[in-house]
Amino acid sequence: MAIPVESAPDTVAGLKLLLESIEKRETDISLGSSSRRVLTALIESPQRAAVSSISELSDQLGVNASTFSRLAQRLGYSGFSKFQDVFRRELTEGRHFYSDQASRLLVRADNSDTISQLTRLGRQESANIASMIEQVDPQIFEAAVDLLSNAKRVRIHGMRQFNSLALFMAYGLGMLRPDVAPLDSSRQGVADALAQLEENDVLVVASCFPYTPSVIATAEVAAKHGIRIIALTDSASSPLAKVAQHSFYVPNQSLFFSNSMCAFMLLAQGMLSAVAGRLGEVSVSALKYREALIAELNTSL
């Protein structure tokens, strides 16, 4: 019988103590030899447990992928993602995420065949994109498109590599409708940038593990002041998902030494295309006006 969910360990140290209790039969949780071996391996290598997908872990440890889901549930977690969060926290909120990713890349690298590596990367990205599309709830997608189309103001916020996604979305959406911009925190600070927004305006935030603390804090404060949040993130356990009206979960496991952006960019393009369709002639007129301005500027230069 599994222990209650609320009693499931929230640290790797707690998992170690639980494993000792299981082996000494001091708890009513029973695990087979294969599950005990897997749990031991994960505890001994929290970096691998934190950054690898179920399929990668199953290949590395030589067990069926379903073993990890069953193990998580037996230990009292609602699913593998909640179980994996324990190991992610062990990495001090991702302090070693990028070097761990690069280490995995180096182990797999074959310097004599870089094209094969490119092929594997392409296949992984294709799988990420397919999985992302399957996870999109049509009603949530429509609701988000409606907000992006009709809200009085829209700001888009992302840091580090997600800053490029924020700039791309702000540029694309700004081609279609007025009062769209990246949340400009670099010049005046986040507080002043948020002060430009009012209740029912929209803030799109993007981040995934290792989550950028400032992006999380910005989303939390904005939500408290009635600003509607759309989150582009990696899972339902993401701290951004907890404050967002609408969340989209984007797989991003790949050979890349950081978080993969391919599926995120496709989702952004899909949302922008849907907004263009929703606005109809309004978006066409906005694009024509932009084209006219470009022509005038080209003539004058």
Coordinates of N, CA and C in Angstrom, one line a residue, residues 95-286:
R95 N 21.1 25.0 -10.7 CA 22.4 25.7 -10.8 C 23.4 25.0 -11.7
H96 N 23.3 23.7 -11.8 CA 24.2 22.9 -12.7 C 23.5 22.4 -14.0
F97 N 22.4 23.0 -14.3 CA 21.6 22.4 -15.4 C 22.4 22.4 -16.7
Y98 N 23.0 23.6 -17.1 CA 23.6 23.7 -18.4 C 24.8 22.8 -18.5
S99 N 25.6 22.8 -17.5 CA 26.8 21.9 -17.5 C 26.4 20.4 -17.6
D100 N 25.4 20.1 -16.8 CA 24.9 18.7 -16.9 C 24.4 18.3 -18.3
Q101 N 23.7 19.3 -18.9 CA 23.2 19.0 -20.3 C 24.4 18.8 -21.2
A102 N 25.4 19.7 -21.1 CA 26.6 19.6 -21.9 C 27.4 18.3 -21.7
S103 N 27.4 17.9 -20.5 CA 28.1 16.6 -20.2 C 27.4 15.4 -20.9
R104 N 26.1 15.4 -20.9 CA 25.4 14.4 -21.6 C 25.7 14.5 -23.1
L105 N 25.8 15.7 -23.6 CA 26.1 15.8 -25.0 C 27.5 15.3 -25.3
L106 N 28.4 15.6 -24.5 CA 29.8 15.1 -24.7 C 29.9 13.6 -24.6
V107 N 29.2 13.0 -23.7 CA 29.2 11.6 -23.6 C 28.7 10.9 -24.9
R108 N 27.7 11.5 -25.5 CA 27.1 10.9 -26.7 C 27.8 11.3 -28.0
A109 N 28.6 12.4 -27.9 CA 29.2 12.9 -29.1 C 30.1 12.0 -29.8
D110 N 30.0 12.0 -31.1 CA 31.0 11.2 -32.0 C 31.5 12.2 -32.9
N111 N 32.8 12.7 -32.6 CA 33.3 13.8 -33.4 C 33.5 13.4 -34.9
S112 N 33.5 12.1 -35.2 CA 33.7 11.7 -36.5 C 32.4 11.7 -37.3
D113 N 31.3 11.9 -36.7 CA 30.0 11.8 -37.4 C 29.1 12.9 -36.8
T114 N 29.4 14.1 -37.1 CA 28.5 15.2 -36.6 C 27.2 15.2 -37.3
I115 N 27.1 14.7 -38.5 CA 25.8 14.7 -39.2 C 24.8 13.8 -38.5
S116 N 25.3 12.7 -38.0 CA 24.4 11.8 -37.2 C 23.9 12.4 -36.0
Q117 N 24.7 13.2 -35.4 CA 24.2 14.0 -34.2 C 23.2 15.0 -34.6
L118 N 23.4 15.6 -35.7 CA 22.4 16.6 -36.2 C 21.1 15.8 -36.6
T119 N 21.2 14.6 -37.1 CA 20.0 13.8 -37.4 C 19.2 13.4 -36.2
R120 N 20.0 13.0 -35.1 CA 19.3 12.7 -33.9 C 18.6 13.9 -33.2
L121 N 19.3 15.0 -33.3 CA 18.7 16.2 -32.8 C 17.4 16.6 -33.5
G122 N 17.4 16.4 -34.8 CA 16.2 16.7 -35.6 C 15.1 15.8 -35.2
R123 N 15.4 14.5 -35.0 CA 14.4 13.6 -34.6 C 13.8 13.9 -33.3
Q124 N 14.7 14.3 -32.3 CA 14.2 14.7 -31.0 C 13.3 15.9 -31.1
E125 N 13.7 16.9 -31.9 CA 12.9 18.1 -32.0 C 11.5 17.8 -32.7
S126 N 11.6 16.9 -33.6 CA 10.3 16.5 -34.3 C 9.4 15.9 -33.2
A127 N 9.9 15.1 -32.4 CA 9.1 14.4 -31.3 C 8.6 15.4 -30.3
N128 N 9.4 16.4 -30.0 CA 9.0 17.5 -29.1 C 7.8 18.3 -29.7
I129 N 7.9 18.6 -31.0 CA 6.9 19.3 -31.6 C 5.6 18.5 -31.7
A130 N 5.7 17.3 -32.0 CA 4.5 16.4 -32.1 C 3.8 16.3 -30.7
S131 N 4.7 16.1 -29.7 CA 4.1 16.0 -28.3 C 3.5 17.3 -27.9
M132 N 4.1 18.4 -28.2 CA 3.5 19.7 -27.8 C 2.1 19.9 -28.5
I133 N 2.0 19.6 -29.8 CA 0.7 19.7 -30.5 C -0.3 18.8 -29.8
E134 N 0.0 17.6 -29.5 CA -0.9 16.7 -28.9 C -1.4 17.2 -27.5
Q135 N -0.6 17.9 -26.8 CA -1.0 18.4 -25.5 C -1.8 19.7 -25.5
V136 N -1.9 20.4 -26.6 CA -2.6 21.6 -26.6 C -4.1 21.4 -26.6
D137 N -4.7 22.0 -25.6 CA -6.2 21.9 -25.4 C -6.8 22.9 -26.3
P138 N -7.7 22.5 -27.3 CA -8.2 23.4 -28.2 C -9.0 24.6 -27.6
Q139 N -9.7 24.4 -26.5 CA -10.4 25.4 -25.8 C -9.5 26.4 -25.2
I140 N -8.4 26.0 -24.6 CA -7.4 26.9 -24.0 C -6.7 27.7 -25.0
F141 N -6.4 27.0 -26.2 CA -5.7 27.7 -27.3 C -6.6 28.8 -27.8
E142 N -7.9 28.5 -28.0 CA -8.8 29.5 -28.5 C -9.0 30.7 -27.5
A143 N -9.0 30.4 -26.2 CA -9.1 31.4 -25.2 C -7.9 32.3 -25.2
A144 N -6.7 31.7 -25.3 CA -5.5 32.5 -25.3 C -5.4 33.4 -26.6
V145 N -5.8 32.9 -27.7 CA -5.9 33.6 -28.9 C -6.8 34.8 -28.8
D146 N -7.9 34.6 -28.1 CA -8.9 35.6 -27.9 C -8.3 36.8 -27.1
L147 N -7.6 36.4 -26.0 CA -7.0 37.4 -25.2 C -5.9 38.2 -26.0
L148 N -5.1 37.5 -26.7 CA -4.0 38.2 -27.5 C -4.6 39.1 -28.6
S149 N -5.8 38.8 -29.0 CA -6.5 39.6 -30.1 C -7.2 40.8 -29.5
N150 N -7.8 40.6 -28.3 CA -8.7 41.7 -27.9 C -8.3 42.4 -26.6
A151 N -7.3 42.0 -25.9 CA -6.9 42.7 -24.7 C -6.4 44.1 -25.1
K152 N -6.6 45.1 -24.2 CA -6.2 46.5 -24.5 C -4.7 46.6 -24.6
R153 N -4.0 45.9 -23.8 CA -2.5 45.9 -23.8 C -2.0 44.5 -23.7
V154 N -0.9 44.2 -24.4 CA -0.2 42.9 -24.2 C 1.3 43.1 -24.1
R155 N 1.8 42.5 -23.0 CA 3.3 42.5 -22.8 C 3.8 41.1 -22.8
I156 N 5.0 40.9 -23.2 CA 5.6 39.5 -23.3 C 6.9 39.5 -22.6
H157 N 7.1 38.5 -21.7 CA 8.3 38.6 -20.9 C 9.0 37.2 -20.8
G158 N 10.3 37.3 -21.1 CA 11.1 36.1 -21.0 C 12.6 36.5 -20.8
M159 N 13.3 35.8 -20.0 CA 14.7 36.1 -19.7 C 15.6 35.0 -20.3
R160 N 16.9 35.4 -20.4 CA 17.9 34.5 -21.0 C 17.5 34.1 -22.4
Q161 N 17.5 32.8 -22.7 CA 17.2 32.4 -24.1 C 15.7 32.7 -24.4
F162 N 14.9 32.8 -23.4 CA 13.5 33.1 -23.7 C 13.2 34.5 -24.0
N163 N 14.2 35.4 -23.8 CA 14.1 36.7 -24.3 C 13.9 36.8 -25.8
S164 N 14.6 35.9 -26.5 CA 14.5 35.9 -28.0 C 13.0 35.5 -28.3
L165 N 12.4 34.6 -27.6 CA 11.0 34.2 -27.9 C 10.1 35.4 -27.6
A166 N 10.4 36.1 -26.5 CA 9.5 37.3 -26.1 C 9.6 38.3 -27.2
L167 N 10.9 38.6 -27.7 CA 11.0 39.6 -28.7 C 10.3 39.2 -30.0
F168 N 10.4 37.9 -30.4 CA 9.8 37.4 -31.6 C 8.3 37.5 -31.5
M169 N 7.7 37.1 -30.4 CA 6.2 37.2 -30.2 C 5.8 38.7 -30.2
A170 N 6.5 39.5 -29.5 CA 6.1 41.0 -29.5 C 6.2 41.6 -30.9
Y171 N 7.2 41.2 -31.6 CA 7.3 41.8 -33.0 C 6.2 41.3 -33.9
G172 N 5.9 40.0 -33.8 CA 4.9 39.4 -34.7 C 3.5 39.9 -34.3
L173 N 3.2 39.9 -33.0 CA 1.9 40.4 -32.6 C 1.7 41.9 -32.8
G174 N 2.8 42.6 -32.7 CA 2.8 44.1 -32.9 C 2.6 44.4 -34.4
M175 N 2.8 43.5 -35.3 CA 2.5 43.7 -36.7 C 1.0 43.7 -37.0
L176 N 0.3 43.0 -36.0 CA -1.1 42.8 -36.2 C -2.1 43.7 -35.5
R177 N -1.6 44.2 -34.3 CA -2.5 45.0 -33.5 C -1.6 46.0 -32.7
P178 N -2.2 47.1 -32.1 CA -1.5 48.1 -31.3 C -1.3 47.7 -29.9
D179 N -0.4 48.4 -29.2 CA -0.1 48.3 -27.8 C 0.4 46.9 -27.4
V180 N 1.4 46.5 -28.1 CA 2.1 45.2 -27.8 C 3.6 45.5 -27.7
A181 N 4.2 44.9 -26.7 CA 5.7 45.1 -26.5 C 6.2 44.1 -25.6
P182 N 7.5 43.9 -25.7 CA 8.2 43.1 -24.6 C 8.0 43.9 -23.3
L183 N 8.0 43.2 -22.2 CA 7.9 43.9 -20.9 C 9.3 44.5 -20.6
D184 N 9.4 45.8 -20.8 CA 10.7 46.4 -20.8 C 11.2 46.7 -19.4
S185 N 11.9 45.7 -18.9 CA 12.5 45.8 -17.5 C 13.9 46.3 -17.5
S186 N 14.5 46.4 -18.6 CA 16.0 46.7 -18.7 C 16.2 48.1 -18.4
R187 N 15.3 49.0 -18.8 CA 15.6 50.5 -18.6 C 15.0 51.0 -17.3
Q188 N 13.8 50.6 -16.9 CA 13.2 51.3 -15.8 C 12.9 50.3 -14.6
G189 N 13.1 49.0 -14.9 CA 12.8 48.0 -13.8 C 11.4 47.4 -14.0
V190 N 11.2 46.2 -13.4 CA 10.0 45.5 -13.6 C 8.8 46.2 -13.1
A191 N 9.0 46.8 -11.9 CA 7.9 47.5 -11.3 C 7.3 48.6 -12.2
D192 N 8.2 49.4 -12.8 CA 7.7 50.5 -13.7 C 7.1 49.9 -14.9
A193 N 7.6 48.7 -15.4 CA 7.1 48.1 -16.6 C 5.7 47.6 -16.3
L194 N 5.5 47.0 -15.1 CA 4.2 46.4 -14.8 C 3.2 47.6 -14.5
A195 N 3.7 48.7 -14.0 CA 2.8 49.8 -13.7 C 2.1 50.4 -15.0
Q196 N 2.7 50.1 -16.1 CA 2.0 50.5 -17.4 C 0.8 49.7 -17.7
L197 N 0.6 48.5 -17.0 CA -0.5 47.6 -17.3 C -1.6 47.9 -16.3
E198 N -2.8 47.5 -16.7 CA -4.0 47.6 -15.9 C -4.7 46.3 -15.8
E199 N -5.6 46.2 -14.9 CA -6.4 45.0 -14.7 C -7.0 44.5 -16.0
N200 N -6.9 43.2 -16.3 CA -7.4 42.6 -17.5 C -6.5 42.8 -18.8
D201 N -5.4 43.5 -18.6 CA -4.4 43.5 -19.6 C -3.7 42.1 -19.6
V202 N -2.9 41.8 -20.6 CA -2.3 40.4 -20.7 C -0.8 40.5 -20.6
L203 N -0.3 39.5 -19.9 CA 1.2 39.3 -19.8 C 1.5 37.9 -20.2
V204 N 2.2 37.7 -21.3 CA 2.7 36.4 -21.7 C 4.0 36.2 -21.1
V205 N 4.2 35.1 -20.3 CA 5.5 34.7 -19.7 C 6.0 33.4 -20.2
A206 N 7.3 33.3 -20.4 CA 7.9 32.0 -20.9 C 9.1 31.7 -20.1
S207 N 9.1 30.5 -19.6 CA 10.3 29.9 -18.9 C 10.0 28.4 -18.6
C208 N 11.1 27.7 -18.5 CA 11.0 26.3 -18.1 C 12.2 25.9 -17.3
F209 N 12.3 24.7 -16.8 CA 13.3 24.4 -15.8 C 14.7 24.5 -16.5
P210 N 15.7 25.2 -15.9 CA 15.6 25.8 -14.6 C 14.9 27.2 -14.6
Y211 N 13.8 27.3 -14.0 CA 13.0 28.5 -14.1 C 13.7 29.7 -13.6
T212 N 13.5 30.8 -14.3 CA 14.2 32.1 -14.0 C 13.4 32.7 -12.8
P213 N 13.9 32.9 -11.6 CA 13.2 33.4 -10.5 C 12.5 34.7 -10.8
S214 N 13.2 35.6 -11.5 CA 12.6 37.0 -11.7 C 11.3 36.9 -12.6
V215 N 11.3 35.9 -13.5 CA 10.1 35.7 -14.4 C 8.9 35.2 -13.5
I216 N 9.2 34.3 -12.7 CA 8.2 33.8 -11.8 C 7.6 34.9 -10.9
A217 N 8.5 35.6 -10.3 CA 8.1 36.7 -9.4 C 7.3 37.8 -10.2
T218 N 7.7 38.1 -11.4 CA 6.9 39.0 -12.2 C 5.5 38.5 -12.5
A219 N 5.4 37.2 -12.8 CA 4.1 36.7 -13.1 C 3.2 36.7 -11.9
E220 N 3.8 36.3 -10.7 CA 3.0 36.3 -9.5 C 2.5 37.7 -9.1
V221 N 3.3 38.7 -9.2 CA 2.9 40.0 -8.8 C 1.8 40.5 -9.8
A222 N 2.1 40.3 -11.1 CA 1.1 40.7 -12.1 C -0.3 40.1 -11.9
A223 N -0.3 38.8 -11.6 CA -1.5 38.1 -11.3 C -2.3 38.7 -10.1
K224 N -1.6 39.0 -9.1 CA -2.2 39.6 -7.9 C -2.9 40.9 -8.3
H225 N -2.4 41.6 -9.3 CA -3.0 42.9 -9.7 C -4.0 42.8 -10.8
G226 N -4.5 41.6 -11.1 CA -5.6 41.4 -12.0 C -5.1 41.3 -13.5
I227 N -3.8 41.2 -13.7 CA -3.3 41.1 -15.1 C -3.4 39.6 -15.5
R228 N -3.9 39.3 -16.6 CA -4.2 38.0 -17.0 C -2.9 37.4 -17.6
I229 N -2.6 36.2 -17.2 CA -1.3 35.6 -17.5 C -1.5 34.4 -18.5
I230 N -0.7 34.4 -19.5 CA -0.6 33.2 -20.4 C 0.8 32.7 -20.3
A231 N 1.0 31.4 -19.9 CA 2.3 30.9 -19.6 C 2.7 29.9 -20.7
L232 N 3.9 30.0 -21.2 CA 4.5 29.0 -22.1 C 5.6 28.4 -21.3
T233 N 5.4 27.1 -20.9 CA 6.3 26.5 -19.9 C 6.4 25.0 -20.2
D234 N 6.9 24.2 -19.3 CA 7.2 22.9 -19.6 C 6.3 21.8 -19.0
S235 N 5.6 22.1 -17.9 CA 4.8 21.1 -17.3 C 3.8 21.7 -16.4
A236 N 2.8 20.9 -16.0 CA 1.8 21.4 -15.0 C 2.3 21.7 -13.7
S237 N 3.5 21.2 -13.3 CA 4.2 21.5 -12.1 C 5.0 22.7 -12.1
S238 N 5.0 23.4 -13.2 CA 5.8 24.6 -13.4 C 5.2 25.7 -12.5
P239 N 6.0 26.5 -11.8 CA 5.5 27.6 -11.0 C 4.7 28.6 -11.8
L240 N 5.0 28.7 -13.1 CA 4.2 29.7 -13.9 C 2.8 29.2 -14.1
A241 N 2.6 27.9 -14.2 CA 1.3 27.3 -14.4 C 0.4 27.6 -13.3
K242 N 0.9 27.8 -12.1 CA 0.1 28.0 -10.9 C -0.6 29.4 -10.9
V243 N 0.0 30.3 -11.6 CA -0.6 31.7 -11.6 C -1.2 32.1 -12.9
A244 N -1.1 31.2 -13.9 CA -1.6 31.6 -15.3 C -3.1 31.2 -15.4
Q245 N -3.8 32.0 -16.2 CA -5.1 31.7 -16.6 C -5.1 30.6 -17.7
H246 N -4.1 30.7 -18.5 CA -4.0 29.7 -19.6 C -2.5 29.3 -19.7
S247 N -2.2 28.0 -19.7 CA -0.9 27.4 -19.7 C -0.7 26.5 -20.9
F248 N 0.5 26.5 -21.5 CA 0.8 25.6 -22.6 C 2.1 24.9 -22.2
Y249 N 2.1 23.5 -22.3 CA 3.2 22.7 -21.8 C 4.0 22.2 -23.1
V250 N 5.3 22.6 -23.1 CA 6.1 22.4 -24.3 C 7.3 21.4 -23.9
P251 N 7.3 20.2 -24.5 CA 8.5 19.3 -24.2 C 9.7 20.0 -24.8
N252 N 10.9 19.8 -24.1 CA 12.1 20.5 -24.6 C 13.3 19.6 -24.4
Q253 N 13.2 18.3 -24.3 CA 14.3 17.4 -24.1 C 15.0 17.2 -25.4
S254 N 16.3 17.4 -25.5 CA 17.0 17.2 -26.7 C 18.5 17.1 -26.4
L255 N 19.3 16.9 -27.5 CA 20.8 16.9 -27.3 C 21.4 18.3 -27.1
F256 N 20.6 19.3 -27.3 CA 21.1 20.7 -27.2 C 21.5 20.9 -25.7
F257 N 22.6 21.7 -25.5 CA 23.1 21.9 -24.2 C 22.3 22.8 -23.3
S258 N 21.2 23.3 -23.8 CA 20.2 24.1 -23.0 C 18.8 23.6 -23.4
N259 N 17.8 24.3 -22.9 CA 16.5 24.0 -23.2 C 16.2 24.2 -24.7
S260 N 15.6 23.2 -25.4 CA 15.3 23.3 -26.8 C 14.2 24.4 -27.0
M261 N 14.3 25.2 -28.0 CA 13.4 26.3 -28.3 C 12.5 26.0 -29.5
C262 N 12.7 24.9 -30.2 CA 12.0 24.6 -31.5 C 10.5 24.5 -31.3
A263 N 10.1 23.7 -30.3 CA 8.6 23.6 -30.1 C 8.0 24.9 -29.6
F264 N 8.8 25.6 -28.7 CA 8.3 26.9 -28.2 C 8.0 27.8 -29.4
M265 N 9.0 27.9 -30.3 CA 8.9 28.8 -31.4 C 7.7 28.4 -32.3
L266 N 7.5 27.2 -32.5 CA 6.3 26.7 -33.3 C 5.0 27.1 -32.7
L267 N 4.9 26.9 -31.3 CA 3.7 27.3 -30.6 C 3.5 28.8 -30.8
A268 N 4.5 29.6 -30.6 CA 4.4 31.0 -30.8 C 3.9 31.4 -32.2
Q269 N 4.5 30.8 -33.2 CA 4.0 31.0 -34.6 C 2.6 30.6 -34.8
G270 N 2.2 29.5 -34.2 CA 0.8 29.0 -34.3 C -0.2 30.0 -33.7
M271 N 0.2 30.5 -32.5 CA -0.7 31.5 -31.8 C -0.8 32.8 -32.6
L272 N 0.4 33.3 -33.1 CA 0.3 34.5 -33.9 C -0.5 34.3 -35.2
S273 N -0.4 33.2 -35.8 CA -1.1 32.9 -37.1 C -2.6 32.9 -36.7
A274 N -3.0 32.3 -35.6 CA -4.4 32.2 -35.2 C -4.9 33.6 -34.9
V275 N -4.1 34.5 -34.3 CA -4.5 35.9 -34.0 C -4.8 36.6 -35.3
A276 N -3.9 36.4 -36.3 CA -4.1 37.1 -37.6 C -5.4 36.6 -38.2
G277 N -5.7 35.3 -38.1 CA -7.0 34.9 -38.6 C -8.2 35.4 -37.8
R278 N -8.0 35.5 -36.5 CA -9.1 36.0 -35.7 C -9.4 37.5 -36.0
L279 N -8.3 38.3 -36.2 CA -8.5 39.7 -36.4 C -9.0 40.0 -37.8
G280 N -8.8 39.1 -38.8 CA -9.3 39.2 -40.1 C -8.8 40.4 -40.8
E281 N -9.7 41.3 -41.3 CA -9.3 42.4 -42.1 C -8.5 43.5 -41.3
V282 N -8.8 43.5 -40.0 CA -8.0 44.4 -39.1 C -6.5 44.1 -39.2
S283 N -6.2 42.8 -39.2 CA -4.7 42.5 -39.3 C -4.2 42.7 -40.7
V284 N -5.0 42.5 -41.7 CA -4.6 42.8 -43.1 C -4.3 44.3 -43.3
S285 N -5.2 45.1 -42.7 CA -5.0 46.6 -42.8 C -3.8 47.0 -42.1
A286 N -3.5 46.4 -40.9 CA -2.3 46.7 -40.1 C -1.1 46.4 -40.9

